[in-house]
Amino acid sequence: MALAAKPPLGWNTWNTFSHEINEDLIKESADAMVASGLKDAGYEYIVIDDCWSLRERDENGHLVPDPEKFPSGIKAVADYVHSKGLKFGIYSCVGTHTCAGYPGSYDYEFIDAETFAEWGVDYLKYDYCFKPRSADGPTLYRRMAMALRNCGRDILFSACNWGEDNTTEWIRSSGAHMYRSGSDILDSWQSIKTIAASQMDMEKFSGPYCHNDLDMLVVGMYGKSHNGTIAVNGGCTTEEYRTHFSLWAMMNSPLMIGCDIRNMTEETKDILMNKDILAINQDTEVRTPCWRKEWDAVPETVMLMFKPLENGDYAMGFFNFYDDDCGGRIHFADMGLPTHGYGLRLYDLWEHKDLGVFTDRYHVVLKGHHCKMLRASVVKL
């Protein structure tokens, strides 16, 4: 079965819970994904990140779930997640140890893949800490991909090597379904802006079955995290989270929620379950966007993205990276539209309303850190 034709959608424990995880949390989060409407919106993966195992393998070389955190075992937790109509994910690392110091999969790739298959794992996040300096990183990712593809179960492979070793040059050929090509995200506007800017030349390497992962979402965290390095000065504002979600959606990133989905605010739900924005991210063709900036703009003001959609429409996003109000415009000729005889009917994806037909260009003024997301349909005048 071909996996990840479109960017995967789900939830991951790390951003909010770090090492403080257990089977009750996973079950409650699976329940919340269904009850909140996230499942109906398209989110399907419940993923346990680092710190789920004991510090040592057993006598047969197998990973052992921490009996205090997961007394019923991982398979029982996976079965519960599956009973909710969801998919289950877990974490390991390319090196001798995970980033938090637990056993990694180096030289145990096939054993671990078989173990994950037996437990009912559907998704593997595979980190890059503690790789032996003598080992070739791309080869190790290919090895785990081979192990997963021959374990007897369909397991989505999420490669997380942060862009090391020129990731984009080889990752698609490795067999990974999604991959990190940048730094870890923090719950701050500066982090969101930095990651987005760093990926402006990277999205061209992304496509169906192998997606550029901008890292997990911080939408809805508002500074609440058991990991002190992720929570920064109380987190972001709701508008900054809206811009963050819009950027990730436009750039075809997998959308892996990082907040506590058991206790989401209404504003967080409105962002994460905006069907119009999700439709842009989940468009069948998964076309990469074209970037434009104001012709007279200084750096870090309003940037524009647009990309074609499967039905002939175009997605358009204006993003103000600056702290003050700034204007942005798009000349439709830059998108390919003739200068006469045609126009674009614009629909606002956050306000959910038709803005009418525009010819020649569209101009918007945005408050600092705000965005405008539009769907454009070509009309003959």
CSV table of C-alpha atoms in Angstrom, one decimal, residues 106 131-136:
chain,number,residue,atom,x,y,z
A,106,TYR,CA,21.5,1.5,15.4
A,131,LYS,CA,24.9,8.5,15.4
A,132,PRO,CA,28.4,7.0,15.4
A,133,ARG,CA,30.7,9.4,13.6
A,134,SER,CA,32.0,6.5,11.4
A,135,ALA,CA,28.4,5.7,10.2
A,136,ASP,CA,26.9,7.1,7.1
